[in-house]
Amino acid sequence: MAGTADEKTTGGAASTPPAPRTLTGRAVPSAVGPADATIDTPESPAEYIGRARAKRPRIALAGPYGHPMHAVVITLPIGAWAASVVFDIIAFFVDDPSAFTLGAAVLVAIGLVGAVVAALLGFLDYSQIPAGTRARAVATVHMVANLLAMLLFTVSLVTRWFTGLDEISVPAFVISLVAMAIVGGSGALGGELAYHFGVRVADEDEQARIFGARRR
């Protein structure tokens, strides 16, 4: 009996080449799913292998098959930056805004640290997507948008520093709003990569195998 995709991996990477799968009448190396599965699709063997590779982690650090770490870590900068905007807004309506302006600056800094880690993990997934594909193009825009947001939040933090961390900085607030809007748009692209293109998402054979399984 063929092993599962997770059983064929060691530390997130394939240990031994699995049995071939049939693709439009041609045998190609299987990257996901049972070895005896067949696929009836017009895509070429190279396209299939490239799509299957995009579902796999490049190294163990990127997270195991079906559990990408980028999707986990990215919640830290998004949450921190969103909270910083809320703190900025509150600062406009209180008598002593120093606690909220300082808190906003700290949250921006925390978000930047988390964003660096998320970017490194995201690049590992990005490197698995074949060049010249639509998925790679969307991933490139997603990456550039995230880097731009990181740059803007860095500018926002520096602006706060020179204005005074205990004082309201309207320019820093506006920059953060623009950066947050970019993060939102980039997040939509990230969702498209996962839910439309299936990047780092378990293949349908694996989904079918575990979807109705009861937790022990």
PDB file of C-alpha atoms in Angstrom:
ATOM      1  CA  MET A   1       0.000   0.000   0.000  1.00  0.00           C
ATOM      2  CA  ALA A   2       1.351   3.412  -0.894  1.00  0.00           C
ATOM      3  CA  GLY A   3       2.363   5.689   1.944  1.00  0.00           C
ATOM      4  CA  THR A   4       0.904   9.105   2.532  1.00  0.00           C
ATOM      5  CA  ALA A   5       2.602  12.332   1.485  1.00  0.00           C
ATOM      6  CA  ASP A   6       3.677  13.022   5.051  1.00  0.00           C
ATOM      7  CA  GLU A   7       5.170   9.548   5.385  1.00  0.00           C
ATOM      8  CA  LYS A   8       7.325  10.218   2.338  1.00  0.00           C
ATOM      9  CA  THR A   9       8.939  13.244   3.882  1.00  0.00           C
ATOM     10  CA  THR A  10      11.689  13.660   6.394  1.00  0.00           C
ATOM     11  CA  GLY A  11      11.969  17.100   7.910  1.00  0.00           C
ATOM     12  CA  GLY A  12       9.714  18.535   5.216  1.00  0.00           C
ATOM     13  CA  ALA A  13      11.729  17.261   2.237  1.00  0.00           C
ATOM     14  CA  ALA A  14      11.213  14.136   0.156  1.00  0.00           C
ATOM     15  CA  SER A  15      13.407  11.277   1.361  1.00  0.00           C
ATOM     16  CA  THR A  16      13.185   8.800  -1.535  1.00  0.00           C
ATOM     17  CA  PRO A  17      11.703   9.233  -5.013  1.00  0.00           C
ATOM     18  CA  PRO A  18       8.112   7.924  -4.961  1.00  0.00           C
ATOM     19  CA  ALA A  19       6.574   5.751  -7.637  1.00  0.00           C
ATOM     20  CA  PRO A  20       5.506   7.473 -10.855  1.00  0.00           C
ATOM     21  CA  ARG A  21       2.019   8.742 -11.563  1.00  0.00           C
ATOM     22  CA  THR A  22       0.274   8.722 -14.901  1.00  0.00           C
ATOM     23  CA  LEU A  23      -0.323  12.070 -16.575  1.00  0.00           C
ATOM     24  CA  THR A  24      -2.176  12.093 -19.892  1.00  0.00           C
ATOM     25  CA  GLY A  25      -0.809   8.672 -20.705  1.00  0.00           C
ATOM     26  CA  ARG A  26       2.764   9.484 -19.612  1.00  0.00           C
ATOM     27  CA  ALA A  27       4.509   8.465 -16.401  1.00  0.00           C
ATOM     28  CA  VAL A  28       6.002  11.307 -14.393  1.00  0.00           C
ATOM     29  CA  PRO A  29       7.607  11.345 -10.940  1.00  0.00           C
ATOM     30  CA  SER A  30       4.991  11.744  -8.237  1.00  0.00           C
ATOM     31  CA  ALA A  31       5.463  14.554  -5.743  1.00  0.00           C
ATOM     32  CA  VAL A  32       2.173  14.246  -3.892  1.00  0.00           C
ATOM     33  CA  GLY A  33      -0.548  11.720  -3.200  1.00  0.00           C
ATOM     34  CA  PRO A  34      -0.728   7.919  -3.502  1.00  0.00           C
ATOM     35  CA  ALA A  35       1.664   6.302  -5.937  1.00  0.00           C
ATOM     36  CA  ASP A  36      -1.119   4.449  -7.762  1.00  0.00           C
ATOM     37  CA  ALA A  37      -3.197   7.582  -8.434  1.00  0.00           C
ATOM     38  CA  THR A  38      -3.805   8.797 -11.978  1.00  0.00           C
ATOM     39  CA  ILE A  39      -4.424  12.272 -13.311  1.00  0.00           C
ATOM     40  CA  ASP A  40      -6.415  13.181 -16.394  1.00  0.00           C
ATOM     41  CA  THR A  41      -5.339  16.728 -17.177  1.00  0.00           C
ATOM     42  CA  PRO A  42      -4.051  18.615 -20.215  1.00  0.00           C
ATOM     43  CA  GLU A  43      -1.043  20.016 -18.358  1.00  0.00           C
ATOM     44  CA  SER A  44       2.387  18.840 -19.397  1.00  0.00           C
ATOM     45  CA  PRO A  45       4.576  16.683 -17.152  1.00  0.00           C
ATOM     46  CA  ALA A  46       6.802  19.685 -16.450  1.00  0.00           C
ATOM     47  CA  GLU A  47       3.802  21.803 -15.470  1.00  0.00           C
ATOM     48  CA  TYR A  48       2.474  19.105 -13.182  1.00  0.00           C
ATOM     49  CA  ILE A  49       5.823  18.596 -11.495  1.00  0.00           C
ATOM     50  CA  GLY A  50       6.215  22.364 -11.050  1.00  0.00           C
ATOM     51  CA  ARG A  51       2.753  22.697  -9.529  1.00  0.00           C
ATOM     52  CA  ALA A  52       3.410  19.768  -7.213  1.00  0.00           C
ATOM     53  CA  ARG A  53       6.741  21.271  -6.156  1.00  0.00           C
ATOM     54  CA  ALA A  54       5.012  24.514  -5.144  1.00  0.00           C
ATOM     55  CA  LYS A  55       3.027  22.500  -2.598  1.00  0.00           C
ATOM     56  CA  ARG A  56       6.175  21.192  -0.953  1.00  0.00           C
ATOM     57  CA  PRO A  57       8.407  22.965   1.596  1.00  0.00           C
ATOM     58  CA  ARG A  58      11.864  23.776   0.348  1.00  0.00           C
ATOM     59  CA  ILE A  59      13.414  22.993   3.729  1.00  0.00           C
ATOM     60  CA  ALA A  60      12.071  21.898   7.103  1.00  0.00           C
ATOM     61  CA  LEU A  61      12.179  25.496   8.381  1.00  0.00           C
ATOM     62  CA  ALA A  62       9.393  26.421   5.951  1.00  0.00           C
ATOM     63  CA  GLY A  63       7.033  24.078   7.795  1.00  0.00           C
ATOM     64  CA  PRO A  64       5.880  20.519   7.082  1.00  0.00           C
ATOM     65  CA  TYR A  65       3.786  19.531   4.090  1.00  0.00           C
ATOM     66  CA  GLY A  66       0.379  21.183   4.346  1.00  0.00           C
ATOM     67  CA  HIS A  67       1.452  23.395   7.264  1.00  0.00           C
ATOM     68  CA  PRO A  68       3.448  26.397   5.959  1.00  0.00           C
ATOM     69  CA  MET A  69       5.069  28.470   8.697  1.00  0.00           C
ATOM     70  CA  HIS A  70       4.763  31.672   6.665  1.00  0.00           C
ATOM     71  CA  ALA A  71       0.993  31.635   7.126  1.00  0.00           C
ATOM     72  CA  VAL A  72       1.468  31.314  10.893  1.00  0.00           C
ATOM     73  CA  VAL A  73       4.164  33.939  11.426  1.00  0.00           C
ATOM     74  CA  ILE A  74       2.540  36.567   9.192  1.00  0.00           C
ATOM     75  CA  THR A  75      -0.220  36.979  11.785  1.00  0.00           C
ATOM     76  CA  LEU A  76       2.284  38.680  14.118  1.00  0.00           C
ATOM     77  CA  PRO A  77       3.114  41.730  11.958  1.00  0.00           C
ATOM     78  CA  ILE A  78      -0.459  42.072  10.706  1.00  0.00           C
ATOM     79  CA  GLY A  79      -1.837  42.026  14.241  1.00  0.00           C
ATOM     80  CA  ALA A  80       0.834  44.341  15.637  1.00  0.00           C
ATOM     81  CA  TRP A  81       0.502  46.881  12.840  1.00  0.00           C
ATOM     82  CA  ALA A  82      -3.293  46.875  12.981  1.00  0.00           C
ATOM     83  CA  ALA A  83      -3.135  47.433  16.735  1.00  0.00           C
ATOM     84  CA  SER A  84      -0.662  50.297  16.258  1.00  0.00           C
ATOM     85  CA  VAL A  85      -3.158  52.082  14.012  1.00  0.00           C
ATOM     86  CA  VAL A  86      -5.847  51.632  16.668  1.00  0.00           C
ATOM     87  CA  PHE A  87      -3.497  53.078  19.298  1.00  0.00           C
ATOM     88  CA  ASP A  88      -2.784  56.047  17.029  1.00  0.00           C
ATOM     89  CA  ILE A  89      -6.490  56.734  16.617  1.00  0.00           C
ATOM     90  CA  ILE A  90      -7.111  56.538  20.362  1.00  0.00           C
ATOM     91  CA  ALA A  91      -4.228  58.961  20.951  1.00  0.00           C
ATOM     92  CA  PHE A  92      -6.121  61.679  19.076  1.00  0.00           C
ATOM     93  CA  PHE A  93      -9.029  61.528  21.523  1.00  0.00           C
ATOM     94  CA  VAL A  94      -7.406  61.326  24.963  1.00  0.00           C
ATOM     95  CA  ASP A  95      -5.989  64.073  27.151  1.00  0.00           C
ATOM     96  CA  ASP A  96      -2.631  62.361  27.605  1.00  0.00           C
ATOM     97  CA  PRO A  97      -1.745  60.453  24.422  1.00  0.00           C
ATOM     98  CA  SER A  98       1.800  59.531  25.468  1.00  0.00           C
ATOM     99  CA  ALA A  99       0.973  55.967  26.519  1.00  0.00           C
ATOM    100  CA  PHE A 100      -0.808  55.263  23.247  1.00  0.00           C
ATOM    101  CA  THR A 101       1.777  56.930  21.001  1.00  0.00           C
ATOM    102  CA  LEU A 102       4.546  54.992  22.729  1.00  0.00           C
ATOM    103  CA  GLY A 103       2.507  51.806  22.489  1.00  0.00           C
ATOM    104  CA  ALA A 104       1.906  52.397  18.786  1.00  0.00           C
ATOM    105  CA  ALA A 105       5.637  52.820  18.173  1.00  0.00           C
ATOM    106  CA  VAL A 106       6.437  49.624  20.070  1.00  0.00           C
ATOM    107  CA  LEU A 107       3.794  47.729  18.091  1.00  0.00           C
ATOM    108  CA  VAL A 108       5.213  49.002  14.804  1.00  0.00           C
ATOM    109  CA  ALA A 109       8.655  47.781  15.877  1.00  0.00           C
ATOM    110  CA  ILE A 110       7.294  44.376  16.915  1.00  0.00           C
ATOM    111  CA  GLY A 111       5.534  44.121  13.575  1.00  0.00           C
ATOM    112  CA  LEU A 112       8.756  44.845  11.706  1.00  0.00           C
ATOM    113  CA  VAL A 113      10.609  42.095  13.550  1.00  0.00           C
ATOM    114  CA  GLY A 114       7.827  39.631  12.790  1.00  0.00           C
ATOM    115  CA  ALA A 115       7.682  40.797   9.179  1.00  0.00           C
ATOM    116  CA  VAL A 116      11.370  40.034   8.648  1.00  0.00           C
ATOM    117  CA  VAL A 117      10.869  36.462   9.842  1.00  0.00           C
ATOM    118  CA  ALA A 118       7.686  36.091   7.784  1.00  0.00           C
ATOM    119  CA  ALA A 119       9.455  37.458   4.703  1.00  0.00           C
ATOM    120  CA  LEU A 120      12.268  34.922   5.006  1.00  0.00           C
ATOM    121  CA  LEU A 121       9.787  32.069   5.362  1.00  0.00           C
ATOM    122  CA  GLY A 122       7.708  33.433   2.509  1.00  0.00           C
ATOM    123  CA  PHE A 123      10.738  33.577   0.248  1.00  0.00           C
ATOM    124  CA  LEU A 124      11.342  29.874   0.843  1.00  0.00           C
ATOM    125  CA  ASP A 125       7.837  29.170  -0.460  1.00  0.00           C
ATOM    126  CA  TYR A 126       8.294  31.681  -3.286  1.00  0.00           C
ATOM    127  CA  SER A 127      11.412  29.881  -4.491  1.00  0.00           C
ATOM    128  CA  GLN A 128       9.373  26.697  -4.990  1.00  0.00           C
ATOM    129  CA  ILE A 129       7.002  28.300  -7.514  1.00  0.00           C
ATOM    130  CA  PRO A 130       8.153  27.732 -11.116  1.00  0.00           C
ATOM    131  CA  ALA A 131       9.314  30.831 -12.982  1.00  0.00           C
ATOM    132  CA  GLY A 132       7.203  32.042 -15.881  1.00  0.00           C
ATOM    133  CA  THR A 133       3.904  30.954 -14.330  1.00  0.00           C
ATOM    134  CA  ARG A 134       0.974  33.143 -13.359  1.00  0.00           C
ATOM    135  CA  ALA A 135       1.351  31.935  -9.786  1.00  0.00           C
ATOM    136  CA  ARG A 136       4.945  33.194  -9.751  1.00  0.00           C
ATOM    137  CA  ALA A 137       3.819  36.580 -11.099  1.00  0.00           C
ATOM    138  CA  VAL A 138       1.178  36.934  -8.374  1.00  0.00           C
ATOM    139  CA  ALA A 139       3.693  35.804  -5.762  1.00  0.00           C
ATOM    140  CA  THR A 140       6.165  38.427  -6.980  1.00  0.00           C
ATOM    141  CA  VAL A 141       3.612  41.220  -6.609  1.00  0.00           C
ATOM    142  CA  HIS A 142       2.710  39.831  -3.175  1.00  0.00           C
ATOM    143  CA  MET A 143       6.364  39.878  -2.122  1.00  0.00           C
ATOM    144  CA  VAL A 144       7.071  43.376  -3.461  1.00  0.00           C
ATOM    145  CA  ALA A 145       3.950  44.754  -1.778  1.00  0.00           C
ATOM    146  CA  ASN A 146       4.997  43.273   1.551  1.00  0.00           C
ATOM    147  CA  LEU A 147       8.492  44.706   1.237  1.00  0.00           C
ATOM    148  CA  LEU A 148       7.017  48.116   0.414  1.00  0.00           C
ATOM    149  CA  ALA A 149       4.784  47.913   3.485  1.00  0.00           C
ATOM    150  CA  MET A 150       7.800  47.036   5.623  1.00  0.00           C
ATOM    151  CA  LEU A 151       9.662  50.042   4.229  1.00  0.00           C
ATOM    152  CA  LEU A 152       6.752  52.369   4.971  1.00  0.00           C
ATOM    153  CA  PHE A 153       6.368  51.095   8.522  1.00  0.00           C
ATOM    154  CA  THR A 154      10.100  51.610   8.996  1.00  0.00           C
ATOM    155  CA  VAL A 155       9.705  55.216   7.834  1.00  0.00           C
ATOM    156  CA  SER A 156       6.738  55.568  10.183  1.00  0.00           C
ATOM    157  CA  LEU A 157       8.804  54.312  13.113  1.00  0.00           C
ATOM    158  CA  VAL A 158      11.724  56.632  12.337  1.00  0.00           C
ATOM    159  CA  THR A 159       9.319  59.563  12.016  1.00  0.00           C
ATOM    160  CA  ARG A 160       7.850  58.757  15.428  1.00  0.00           C
ATOM    161  CA  TRP A 161      11.336  58.605  16.908  1.00  0.00           C
ATOM    162  CA  PHE A 162      12.295  62.076  15.691  1.00  0.00           C
ATOM    163  CA  THR A 163       8.906  63.556  16.577  1.00  0.00           C
ATOM    164  CA  GLY A 164       9.054  62.113  20.071  1.00  0.00           C
ATOM    165  CA  LEU A 165       7.600  58.784  21.104  1.00  0.00           C
ATOM    166  CA  ASP A 166       5.329  60.465  23.638  1.00  0.00           C
ATOM    167  CA  GLU A 167       3.841  62.871  21.086  1.00  0.00           C
ATOM    168  CA  ILE A 168       1.333  62.457  18.274  1.00  0.00           C
ATOM    169  CA  SER A 169       2.869  62.297  14.803  1.00  0.00           C
ATOM    170  CA  VAL A 170       0.306  62.867  12.085  1.00  0.00           C
ATOM    171  CA  PRO A 171       2.763  62.060   9.254  1.00  0.00           C
ATOM    172  CA  ALA A 172       3.677  58.757  10.925  1.00  0.00           C
ATOM    173  CA  PHE A 173      -0.003  57.929  11.339  1.00  0.00           C
ATOM    174  CA  VAL A 174      -0.756  58.653   7.678  1.00  0.00           C
ATOM    175  CA  ILE A 175       2.219  56.564   6.552  1.00  0.00           C
ATOM    176  CA  SER A 176       1.014  53.689   8.728  1.00  0.00           C
ATOM    177  CA  LEU A 177      -2.460  53.919   7.193  1.00  0.00           C
ATOM    178  CA  VAL A 178      -1.023  53.703   3.682  1.00  0.00           C
ATOM    179  CA  ALA A 179       1.201  50.795   4.687  1.00  0.00           C
ATOM    180  CA  MET A 180      -1.736  48.997   6.295  1.00  0.00           C
ATOM    181  CA  ALA A 181      -3.771  49.372   3.104  1.00  0.00           C
ATOM    182  CA  ILE A 182      -0.904  47.790   1.164  1.00  0.00           C
ATOM    183  CA  VAL A 183      -0.775  44.940   3.675  1.00  0.00           C
ATOM    184  CA  GLY A 184      -4.479  44.344   3.108  1.00  0.00           C
ATOM    185  CA  GLY A 185      -4.049  44.179  -0.654  1.00  0.00           C
ATOM    186  CA  SER A 186      -1.025  41.938  -0.321  1.00  0.00           C
ATOM    187  CA  GLY A 187      -2.964  39.667   2.005  1.00  0.00           C
ATOM    188  CA  ALA A 188      -5.617  39.227  -0.668  1.00  0.00           C
ATOM    189  CA  LEU A 189      -2.901  38.121  -3.083  1.00  0.00           C
ATOM    190  CA  GLY A 190      -1.564  35.719  -0.474  1.00  0.00           C
ATOM    191  CA  GLY A 191      -5.019  34.223  -0.177  1.00  0.00           C
ATOM    192  CA  GLU A 192      -5.174  33.831  -3.947  1.00  0.00           C
ATOM    193  CA  LEU A 193      -1.847  32.005  -3.932  1.00  0.00           C
ATOM    194  CA  ALA A 194      -3.135  29.521  -1.373  1.00  0.00           C
ATOM    195  CA  TYR A 195      -6.794  29.101  -2.295  1.00  0.00           C
ATOM    196  CA  HIS A 196      -6.650  29.601  -6.064  1.00  0.00           C
ATOM    197  CA  PHE A 197      -3.200  28.365  -7.044  1.00  0.00           C
ATOM    198  CA  GLY A 198      -2.780  25.896  -4.185  1.00  0.00           C
ATOM    199  CA  VAL A 199       0.725  27.022  -3.210  1.00  0.00           C
ATOM    200  CA  ARG A 200       1.808  25.107  -0.072  1.00  0.00           C
ATOM    201  CA  VAL A 201      -1.648  23.495   0.084  1.00  0.00           C
ATOM    202  CA  ALA A 202      -1.957  19.704   0.314  1.00  0.00           C
ATOM    203  CA  ASP A 203      -2.990  18.088  -2.967  1.00  0.00           C
ATOM    204  CA  GLU A 204      -6.526  16.819  -3.535  1.00  0.00           C
ATOM    205  CA  ASP A 205      -5.560  13.180  -3.000  1.00  0.00           C
ATOM    206  CA  GLU A 206      -4.279  14.020   0.462  1.00  0.00           C
ATOM    207  CA  GLN A 207      -7.304  16.197   1.205  1.00  0.00           C
ATOM    208  CA  ALA A 208      -9.665  13.396   0.208  1.00  0.00           C
ATOM    209  CA  ARG A 209      -7.747  10.925   2.361  1.00  0.00           C
ATOM    210  CA  ILE A 210      -7.992  12.939   5.571  1.00  0.00           C
ATOM    211  CA  PHE A 211     -11.121  15.075   5.046  1.00  0.00           C
ATOM    212  CA  GLY A 212     -13.567  12.567   6.488  1.00  0.00           C
ATOM    213  CA  ALA A 213     -11.135  10.870   8.841  1.00  0.00           C
ATOM    214  CA  ARG A 214     -12.031  10.950  12.513  1.00  0.00           C
ATOM    215  CA  ARG A 215      -9.548  12.369  14.966  1.00  0.00           C
ATOM    216  CA  ARG A 216      -8.209   9.679  17.266  1.00  0.00           C
TER     217      ARG A 216
END
